[in-house]
Short mmCIF file of C-alpha atoms and ligand atoms in Angstrom, two decimals:
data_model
loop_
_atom_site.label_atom_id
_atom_site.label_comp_id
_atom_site.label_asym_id
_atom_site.label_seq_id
_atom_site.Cartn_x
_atom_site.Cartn_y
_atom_site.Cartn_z
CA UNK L 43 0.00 0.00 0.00
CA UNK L 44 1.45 3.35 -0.45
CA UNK L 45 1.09 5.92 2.30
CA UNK L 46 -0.45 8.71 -0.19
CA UNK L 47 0.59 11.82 1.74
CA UNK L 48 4.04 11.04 1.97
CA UNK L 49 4.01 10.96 -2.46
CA UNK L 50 5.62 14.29 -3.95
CA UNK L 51 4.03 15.99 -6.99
CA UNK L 52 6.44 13.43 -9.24
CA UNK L 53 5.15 10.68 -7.76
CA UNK L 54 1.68 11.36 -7.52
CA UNK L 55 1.93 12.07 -11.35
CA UNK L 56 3.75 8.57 -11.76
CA UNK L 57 0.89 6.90 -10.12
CA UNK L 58 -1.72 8.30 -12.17
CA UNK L 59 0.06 7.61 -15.54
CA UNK L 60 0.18 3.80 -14.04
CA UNK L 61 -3.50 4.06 -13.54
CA UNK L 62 -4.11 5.12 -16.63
CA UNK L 63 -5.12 9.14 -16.05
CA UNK L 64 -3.78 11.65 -17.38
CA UNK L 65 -1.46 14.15 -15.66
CA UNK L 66 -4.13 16.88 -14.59
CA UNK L 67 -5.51 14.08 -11.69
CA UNK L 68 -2.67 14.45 -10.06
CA UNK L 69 -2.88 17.96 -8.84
CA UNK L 70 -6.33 17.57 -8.15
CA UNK L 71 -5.60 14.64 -5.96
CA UNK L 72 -2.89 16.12 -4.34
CA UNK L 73 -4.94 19.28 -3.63
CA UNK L 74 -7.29 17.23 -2.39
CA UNK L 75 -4.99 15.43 -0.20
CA UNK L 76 -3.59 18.73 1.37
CA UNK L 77 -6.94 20.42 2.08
CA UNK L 78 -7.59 17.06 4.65
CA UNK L 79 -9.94 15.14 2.89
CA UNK L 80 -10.86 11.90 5.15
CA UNK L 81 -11.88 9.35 2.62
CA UNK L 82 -11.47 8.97 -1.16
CA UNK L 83 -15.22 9.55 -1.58
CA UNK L 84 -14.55 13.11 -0.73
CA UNK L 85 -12.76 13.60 -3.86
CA UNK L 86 -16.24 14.73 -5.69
CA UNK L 87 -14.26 15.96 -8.74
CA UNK L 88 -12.75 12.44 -9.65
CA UNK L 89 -13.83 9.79 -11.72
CA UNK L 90 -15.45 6.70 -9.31
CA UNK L 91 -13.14 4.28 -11.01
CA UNK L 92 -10.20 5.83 -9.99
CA UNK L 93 -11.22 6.61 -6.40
CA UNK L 94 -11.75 2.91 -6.11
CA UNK L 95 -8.01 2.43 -7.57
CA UNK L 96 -6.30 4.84 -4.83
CA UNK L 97 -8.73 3.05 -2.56
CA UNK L 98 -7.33 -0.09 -3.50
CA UNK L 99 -4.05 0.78 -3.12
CA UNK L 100 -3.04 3.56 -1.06
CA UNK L 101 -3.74 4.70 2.41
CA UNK L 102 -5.26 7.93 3.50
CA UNK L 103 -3.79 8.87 6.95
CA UNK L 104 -6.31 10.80 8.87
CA UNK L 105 -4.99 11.59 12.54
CA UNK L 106 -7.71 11.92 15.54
CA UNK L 107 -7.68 13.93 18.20
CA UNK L 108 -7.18 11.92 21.11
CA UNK L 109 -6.81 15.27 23.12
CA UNK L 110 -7.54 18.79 23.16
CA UNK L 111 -6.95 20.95 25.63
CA UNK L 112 -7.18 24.34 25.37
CA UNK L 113 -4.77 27.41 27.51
CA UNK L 114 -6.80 29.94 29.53
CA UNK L 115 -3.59 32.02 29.81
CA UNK L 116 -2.98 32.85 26.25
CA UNK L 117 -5.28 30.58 24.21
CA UNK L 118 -2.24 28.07 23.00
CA UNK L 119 -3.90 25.21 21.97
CA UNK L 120 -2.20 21.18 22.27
CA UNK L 121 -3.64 18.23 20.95
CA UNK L 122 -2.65 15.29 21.16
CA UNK L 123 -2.98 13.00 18.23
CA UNK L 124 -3.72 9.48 17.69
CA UNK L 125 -1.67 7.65 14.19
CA UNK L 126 -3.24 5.04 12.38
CA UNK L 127 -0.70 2.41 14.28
CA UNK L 128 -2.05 3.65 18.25
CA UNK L 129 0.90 5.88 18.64
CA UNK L 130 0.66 9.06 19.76
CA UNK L 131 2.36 12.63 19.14
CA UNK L 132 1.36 16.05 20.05
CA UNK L 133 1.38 19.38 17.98
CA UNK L 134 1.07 22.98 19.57
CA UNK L 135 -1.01 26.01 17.90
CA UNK L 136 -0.02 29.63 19.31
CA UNK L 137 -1.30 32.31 18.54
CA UNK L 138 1.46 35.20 18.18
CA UNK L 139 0.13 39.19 16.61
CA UNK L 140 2.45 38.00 13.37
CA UNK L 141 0.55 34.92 12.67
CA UNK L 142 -0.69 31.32 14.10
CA UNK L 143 2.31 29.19 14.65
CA UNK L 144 2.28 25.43 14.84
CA UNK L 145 4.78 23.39 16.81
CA UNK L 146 5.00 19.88 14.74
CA UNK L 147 6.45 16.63 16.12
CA UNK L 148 8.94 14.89 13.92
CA UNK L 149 8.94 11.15 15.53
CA UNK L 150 7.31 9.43 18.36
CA UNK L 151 9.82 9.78 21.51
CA UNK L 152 13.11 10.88 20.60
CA UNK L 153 16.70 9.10 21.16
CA UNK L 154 18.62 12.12 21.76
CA UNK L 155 18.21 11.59 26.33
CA UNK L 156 18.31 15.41 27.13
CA UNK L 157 18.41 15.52 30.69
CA UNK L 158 15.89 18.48 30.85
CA UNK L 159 13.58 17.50 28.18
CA UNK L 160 10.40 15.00 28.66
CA UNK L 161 9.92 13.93 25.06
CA UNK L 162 13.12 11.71 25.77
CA UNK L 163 12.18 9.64 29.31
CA UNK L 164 10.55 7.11 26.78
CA UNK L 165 12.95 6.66 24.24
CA UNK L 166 12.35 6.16 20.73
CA UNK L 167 9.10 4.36 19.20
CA UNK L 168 9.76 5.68 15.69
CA UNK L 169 10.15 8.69 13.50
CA UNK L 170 6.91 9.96 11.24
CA UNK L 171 6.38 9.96 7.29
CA UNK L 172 6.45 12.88 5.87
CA UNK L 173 2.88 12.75 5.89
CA UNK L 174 2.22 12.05 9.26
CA UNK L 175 4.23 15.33 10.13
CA UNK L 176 2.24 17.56 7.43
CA UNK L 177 -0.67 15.77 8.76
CA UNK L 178 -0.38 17.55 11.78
CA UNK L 179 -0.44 21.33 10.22
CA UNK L 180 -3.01 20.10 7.82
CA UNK L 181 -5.46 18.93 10.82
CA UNK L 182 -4.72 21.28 13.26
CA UNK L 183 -5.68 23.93 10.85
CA UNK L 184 -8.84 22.14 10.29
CA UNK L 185 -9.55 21.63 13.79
CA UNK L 186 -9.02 24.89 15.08
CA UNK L 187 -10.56 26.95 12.26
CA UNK L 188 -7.47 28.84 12.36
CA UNK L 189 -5.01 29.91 9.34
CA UNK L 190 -1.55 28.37 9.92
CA UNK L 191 1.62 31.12 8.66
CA UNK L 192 3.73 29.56 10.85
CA UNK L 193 5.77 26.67 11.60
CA UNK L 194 8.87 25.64 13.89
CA UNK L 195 9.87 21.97 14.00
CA UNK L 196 10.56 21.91 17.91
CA UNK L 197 8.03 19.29 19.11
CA UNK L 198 8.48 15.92 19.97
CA UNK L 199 11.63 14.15 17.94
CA UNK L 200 15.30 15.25 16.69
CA UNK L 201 13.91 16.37 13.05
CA UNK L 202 17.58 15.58 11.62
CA UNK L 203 17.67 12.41 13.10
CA UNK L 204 14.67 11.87 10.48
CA UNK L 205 16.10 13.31 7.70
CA UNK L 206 14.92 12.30 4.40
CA UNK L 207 10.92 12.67 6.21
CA UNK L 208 11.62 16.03 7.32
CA UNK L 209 13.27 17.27 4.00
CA UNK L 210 10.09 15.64 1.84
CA UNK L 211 7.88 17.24 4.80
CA UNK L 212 9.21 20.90 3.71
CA UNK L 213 8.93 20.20 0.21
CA UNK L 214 5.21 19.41 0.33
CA UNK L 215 4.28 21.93 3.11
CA UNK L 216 5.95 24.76 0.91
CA UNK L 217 3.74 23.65 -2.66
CA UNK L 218 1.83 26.47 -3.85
CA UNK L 219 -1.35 23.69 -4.31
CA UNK L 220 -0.86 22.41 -1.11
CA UNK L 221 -0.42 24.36 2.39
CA UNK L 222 1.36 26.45 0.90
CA UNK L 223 3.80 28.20 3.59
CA UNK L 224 7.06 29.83 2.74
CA UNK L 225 10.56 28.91 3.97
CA UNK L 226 11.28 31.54 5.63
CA UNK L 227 8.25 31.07 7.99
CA UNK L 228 9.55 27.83 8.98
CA UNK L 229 12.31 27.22 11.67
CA UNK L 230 13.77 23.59 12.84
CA UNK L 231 15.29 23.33 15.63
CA UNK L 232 18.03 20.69 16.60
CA UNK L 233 20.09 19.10 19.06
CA UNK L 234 23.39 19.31 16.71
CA UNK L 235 24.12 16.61 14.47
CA UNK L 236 26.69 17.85 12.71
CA UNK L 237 26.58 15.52 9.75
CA UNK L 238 22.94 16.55 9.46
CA UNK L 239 23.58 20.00 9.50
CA UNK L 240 25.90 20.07 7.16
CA UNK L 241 23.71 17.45 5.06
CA UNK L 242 20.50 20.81 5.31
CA UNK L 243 23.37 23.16 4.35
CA UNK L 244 24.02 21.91 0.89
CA UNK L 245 20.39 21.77 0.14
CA UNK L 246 20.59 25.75 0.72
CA UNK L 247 16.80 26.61 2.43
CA UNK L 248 15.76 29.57 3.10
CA UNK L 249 14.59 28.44 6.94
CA UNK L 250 15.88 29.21 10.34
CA UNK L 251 17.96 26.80 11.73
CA UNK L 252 17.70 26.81 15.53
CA UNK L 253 21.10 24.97 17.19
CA UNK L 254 20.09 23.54 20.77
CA UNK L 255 22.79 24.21 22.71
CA UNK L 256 22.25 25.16 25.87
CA UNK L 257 26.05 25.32 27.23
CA UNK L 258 28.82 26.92 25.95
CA UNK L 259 31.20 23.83 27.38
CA UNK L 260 31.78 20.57 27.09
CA UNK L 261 31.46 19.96 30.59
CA UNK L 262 28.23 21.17 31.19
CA UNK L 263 26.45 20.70 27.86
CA UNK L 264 27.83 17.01 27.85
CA UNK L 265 25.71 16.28 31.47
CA UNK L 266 22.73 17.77 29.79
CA UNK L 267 22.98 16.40 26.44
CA UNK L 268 24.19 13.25 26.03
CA UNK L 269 24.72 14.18 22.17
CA UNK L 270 27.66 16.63 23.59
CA UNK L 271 29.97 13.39 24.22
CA UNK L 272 30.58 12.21 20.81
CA UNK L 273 30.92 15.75 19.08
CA UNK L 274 31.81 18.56 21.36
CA UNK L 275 31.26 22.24 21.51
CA UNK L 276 34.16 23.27 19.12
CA UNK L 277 32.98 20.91 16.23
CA UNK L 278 29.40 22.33 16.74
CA UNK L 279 30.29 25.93 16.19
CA UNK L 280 32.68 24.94 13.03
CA UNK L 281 29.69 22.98 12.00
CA UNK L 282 27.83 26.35 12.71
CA UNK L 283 29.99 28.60 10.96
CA UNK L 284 30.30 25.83 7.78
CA UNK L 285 26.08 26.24 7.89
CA UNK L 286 26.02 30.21 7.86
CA UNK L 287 28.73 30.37 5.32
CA UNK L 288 27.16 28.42 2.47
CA UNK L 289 23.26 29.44 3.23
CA UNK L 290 24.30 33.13 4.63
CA UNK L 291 21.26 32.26 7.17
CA UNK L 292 22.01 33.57 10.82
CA UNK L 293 21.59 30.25 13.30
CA UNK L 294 19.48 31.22 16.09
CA UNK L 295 20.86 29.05 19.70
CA UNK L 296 18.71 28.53 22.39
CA UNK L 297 19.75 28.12 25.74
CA UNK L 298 17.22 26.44 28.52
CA UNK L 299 18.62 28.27 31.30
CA UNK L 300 19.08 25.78 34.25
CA UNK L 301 20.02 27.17 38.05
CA UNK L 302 23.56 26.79 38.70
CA UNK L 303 24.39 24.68 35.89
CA UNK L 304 24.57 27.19 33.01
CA UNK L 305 23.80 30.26 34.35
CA UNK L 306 27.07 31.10 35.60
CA UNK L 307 28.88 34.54 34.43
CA UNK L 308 31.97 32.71 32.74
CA UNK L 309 29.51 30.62 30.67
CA UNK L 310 27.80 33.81 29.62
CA UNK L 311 31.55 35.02 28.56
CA UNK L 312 32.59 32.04 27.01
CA UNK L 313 29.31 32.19 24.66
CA UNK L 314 29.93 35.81 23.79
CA UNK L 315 33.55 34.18 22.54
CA UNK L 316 32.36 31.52 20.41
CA UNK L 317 29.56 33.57 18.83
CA UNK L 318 32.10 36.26 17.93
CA UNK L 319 32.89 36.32 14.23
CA UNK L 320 29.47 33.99 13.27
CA UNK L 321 26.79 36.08 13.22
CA UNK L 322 23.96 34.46 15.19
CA UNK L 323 21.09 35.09 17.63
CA UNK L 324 20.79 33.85 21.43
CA UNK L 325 17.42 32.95 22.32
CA UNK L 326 17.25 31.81 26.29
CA UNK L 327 14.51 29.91 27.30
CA UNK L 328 13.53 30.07 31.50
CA UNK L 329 13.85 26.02 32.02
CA UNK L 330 10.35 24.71 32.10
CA UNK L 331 9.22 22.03 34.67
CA UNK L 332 9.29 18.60 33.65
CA UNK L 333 7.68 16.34 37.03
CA UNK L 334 10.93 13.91 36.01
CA UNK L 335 13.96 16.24 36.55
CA UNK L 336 15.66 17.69 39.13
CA UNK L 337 16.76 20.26 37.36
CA UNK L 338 15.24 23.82 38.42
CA UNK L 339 14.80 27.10 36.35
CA UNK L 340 17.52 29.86 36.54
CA UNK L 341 17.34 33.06 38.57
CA UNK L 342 19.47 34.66 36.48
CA UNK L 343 18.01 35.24 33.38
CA UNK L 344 18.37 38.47 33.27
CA UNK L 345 21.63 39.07 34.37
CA UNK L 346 22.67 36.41 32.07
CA UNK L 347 20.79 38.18 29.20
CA UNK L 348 22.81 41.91 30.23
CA UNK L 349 25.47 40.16 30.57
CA UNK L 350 25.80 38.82 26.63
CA UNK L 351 24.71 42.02 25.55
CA UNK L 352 27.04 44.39 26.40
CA UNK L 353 29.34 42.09 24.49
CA UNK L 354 27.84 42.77 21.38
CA UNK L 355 25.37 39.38 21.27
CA UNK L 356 21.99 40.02 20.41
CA UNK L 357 20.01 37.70 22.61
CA UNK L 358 15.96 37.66 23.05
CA UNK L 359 14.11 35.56 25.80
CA UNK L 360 11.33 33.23 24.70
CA UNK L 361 8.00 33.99 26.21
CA UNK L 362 6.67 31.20 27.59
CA UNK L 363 2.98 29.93 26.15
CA UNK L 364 0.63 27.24 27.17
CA UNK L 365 2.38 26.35 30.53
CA UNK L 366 -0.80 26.13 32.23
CA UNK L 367 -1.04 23.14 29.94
CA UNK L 368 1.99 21.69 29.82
CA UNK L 369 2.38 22.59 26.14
CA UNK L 370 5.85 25.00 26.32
CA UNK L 371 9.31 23.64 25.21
CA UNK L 372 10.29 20.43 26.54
CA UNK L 373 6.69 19.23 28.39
CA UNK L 374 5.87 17.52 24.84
CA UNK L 375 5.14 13.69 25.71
CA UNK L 376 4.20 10.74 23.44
CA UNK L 377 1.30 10.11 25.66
CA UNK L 378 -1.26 11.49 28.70
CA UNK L 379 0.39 10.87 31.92
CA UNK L 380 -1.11 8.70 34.08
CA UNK L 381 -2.16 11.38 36.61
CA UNK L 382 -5.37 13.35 37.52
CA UNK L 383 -5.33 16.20 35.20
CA UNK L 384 -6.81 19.93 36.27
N1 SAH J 10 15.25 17.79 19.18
C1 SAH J 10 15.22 19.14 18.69
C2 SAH J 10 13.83 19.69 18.63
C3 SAH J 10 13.19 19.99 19.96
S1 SAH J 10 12.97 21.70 20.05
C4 SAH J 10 16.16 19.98 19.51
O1 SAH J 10 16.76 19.46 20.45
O2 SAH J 10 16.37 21.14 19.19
C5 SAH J 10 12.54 21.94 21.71
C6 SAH J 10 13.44 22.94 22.36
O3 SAH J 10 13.07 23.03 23.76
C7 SAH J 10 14.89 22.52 22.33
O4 SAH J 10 15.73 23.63 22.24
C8 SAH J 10 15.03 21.87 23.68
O5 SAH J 10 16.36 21.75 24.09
C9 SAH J 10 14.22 22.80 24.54
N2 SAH J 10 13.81 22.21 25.81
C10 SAH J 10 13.71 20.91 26.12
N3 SAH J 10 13.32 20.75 27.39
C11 SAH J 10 13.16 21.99 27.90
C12 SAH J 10 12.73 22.48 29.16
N4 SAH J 10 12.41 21.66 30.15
N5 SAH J 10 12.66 23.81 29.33
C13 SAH J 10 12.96 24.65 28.32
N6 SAH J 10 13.36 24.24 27.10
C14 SAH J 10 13.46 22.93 26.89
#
């Protein structure tokens, strides 16, 4: 069977020379197909012979909401999705004055074993299809009523640890017939595999590319991410500097800002050192509570923030939205927890 979603325009236009259409059905099916479209039937504009075909032989993905809830703080909306396997993932709508922006998952769990980050503590179950992860803006738009102009790639999953998903996922999402949303509207966010990142570089998009990095030294960033220990700080910022030179797109680094563990002033110095010469943005994020982790959120934001300033770093901090439903960076799960919700 051939997961339908997942087919670029070429493909699609394969499949309907095989079935013996000609070339026009396959922009209708694939506008179809983007617009969310549950069944085949739906297709009113096809012939019923070759709705039977695709019924025959592909499969039409159509996520349900397992979950909804809804913030009462800012109106960020989570929902958490049921696959056509049981799995679960969860996407997050936010409403921002330049435009709705979707949070998307990339896989189901994630290998990567951040210490701070909850979309870890349960490993990896597997990555998405490129169609599962459109799927996500495609029915969340639905769902909500509301116009998607936005995405980041910073939900559940290391997106470059699914590569060849993610890169067909931007492909479709940014087809005029389809959802139709630019590059430059669309940021993905990683942990820092190098090979990866210099893998994106050479296929020169026009989206941000958000580095996780969270510590400006081995030490510290190696006890948060476990990533750190096979490729260290130095190698990430060549890697960094490789990715800026051959796009000429500024990396944006966030930095979860953990009490007493990479708050410090020196750490703040020794970031304003590496980022000199690669022009880049620092976005801190105040460490969010997962139930799991020890770790608590820094005092120091502020200071921190000052303190890469007045050497010359521009730096923003990221408001935090949906945290009255666990929904900011990091409280992304795979499933409900097993404990009384509000
Ligand atoms: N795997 C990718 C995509 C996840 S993006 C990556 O690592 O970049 C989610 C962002 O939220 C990442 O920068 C991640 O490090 C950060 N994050 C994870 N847990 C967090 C927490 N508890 N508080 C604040 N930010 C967190």
């Amino acid at each position: 069977m051939i997961e339908i979603k997942s087919c670029s325009r070429s493909e699609l236009t394969q499949l309907m020379s095989e079935l013996g259409q000609p070339a026009f059905r396959a922009k209708q099916v694939f506008q179809w197909l983007h617009r969310g479209v549950e069944s085949f039937d739906e297709m009113s504009n096809l012939p019923k012979t070759l709705r039977e075909q695709l019924k025959e032989q592909c499969v039409l993905t159509v996520p349900q909401v397992e979950r909804k809830q809804v913030s009462k703080l800012d109106g960020t909306i989570k929902y958490l999705w049921r696959l056509a396997d049981g799995n679960c993932v969860e996407s997050v709508l936010m409403r921002y004055q330049h435009g709705n922006t979707i949070c998307v998952s990339s896989e189901v769990g994630c290998l990567m074993g951040c210490a701070f980050c909850a979309s870890t503590l349960g490993g990896l179950v597997r990555r998405l299809s490129a169609g599962e992860i459109l799927d996500q803006v495609i029915f969340v738009q639905k769902e909500s009523g509301q116009p998607i102009s936005n995405i980041v790639m910073m939900g559940i999953g290391e997106p470059l640890d699914n590569f060849d998903a993610v890169m067909r996922f931007l492909e479709l999402v940014n087809d005029p017939d389809g959802v139709n949303i630019g590059m430059r509207h669309i940021s993905l966010s990683t942990c820092g595999l190098v090979d990866k990142i210099d893998k994106l570089a050479g296929h020169r998009l026009q989206l941000t590319l958000s580095v996780s990095l969270h510590a400006p030294d081995d030490e510290t960033r190696s006890r948060l991410m476990p990533v750190n220990r096979a490729v260290g700080v130095d190698c990430l910022f060549d890697c960094c500097r490789r990715y800026f030179e051959t796009t000429g797109r500024r990396i944006s680094y966030e930095y979860a800002m953990v009490d007493g563990v990479n708050d410090h002033d020196w750490q703040a110095d020794l970031l304003a050192k590496r980022l000199h010469g690669v022009p880049g943005h620092v976005n801190l994020i105040p460490l969010n509570d997962v139930r799991e982790s020890p770790l608590k959120p820094s005092r120091r934001v502020r200071q921190f923030q000052q303190r890469l300033e007045h050497q010359g770093v521009t730096v923003t901090v990221r408001r935090k939205l949906g945290g009255d439903i666990d929904a900011s960076c990091g409280q992304l799960r795979r499933k409900t927890l097993g404990i009384k919700e509000q």
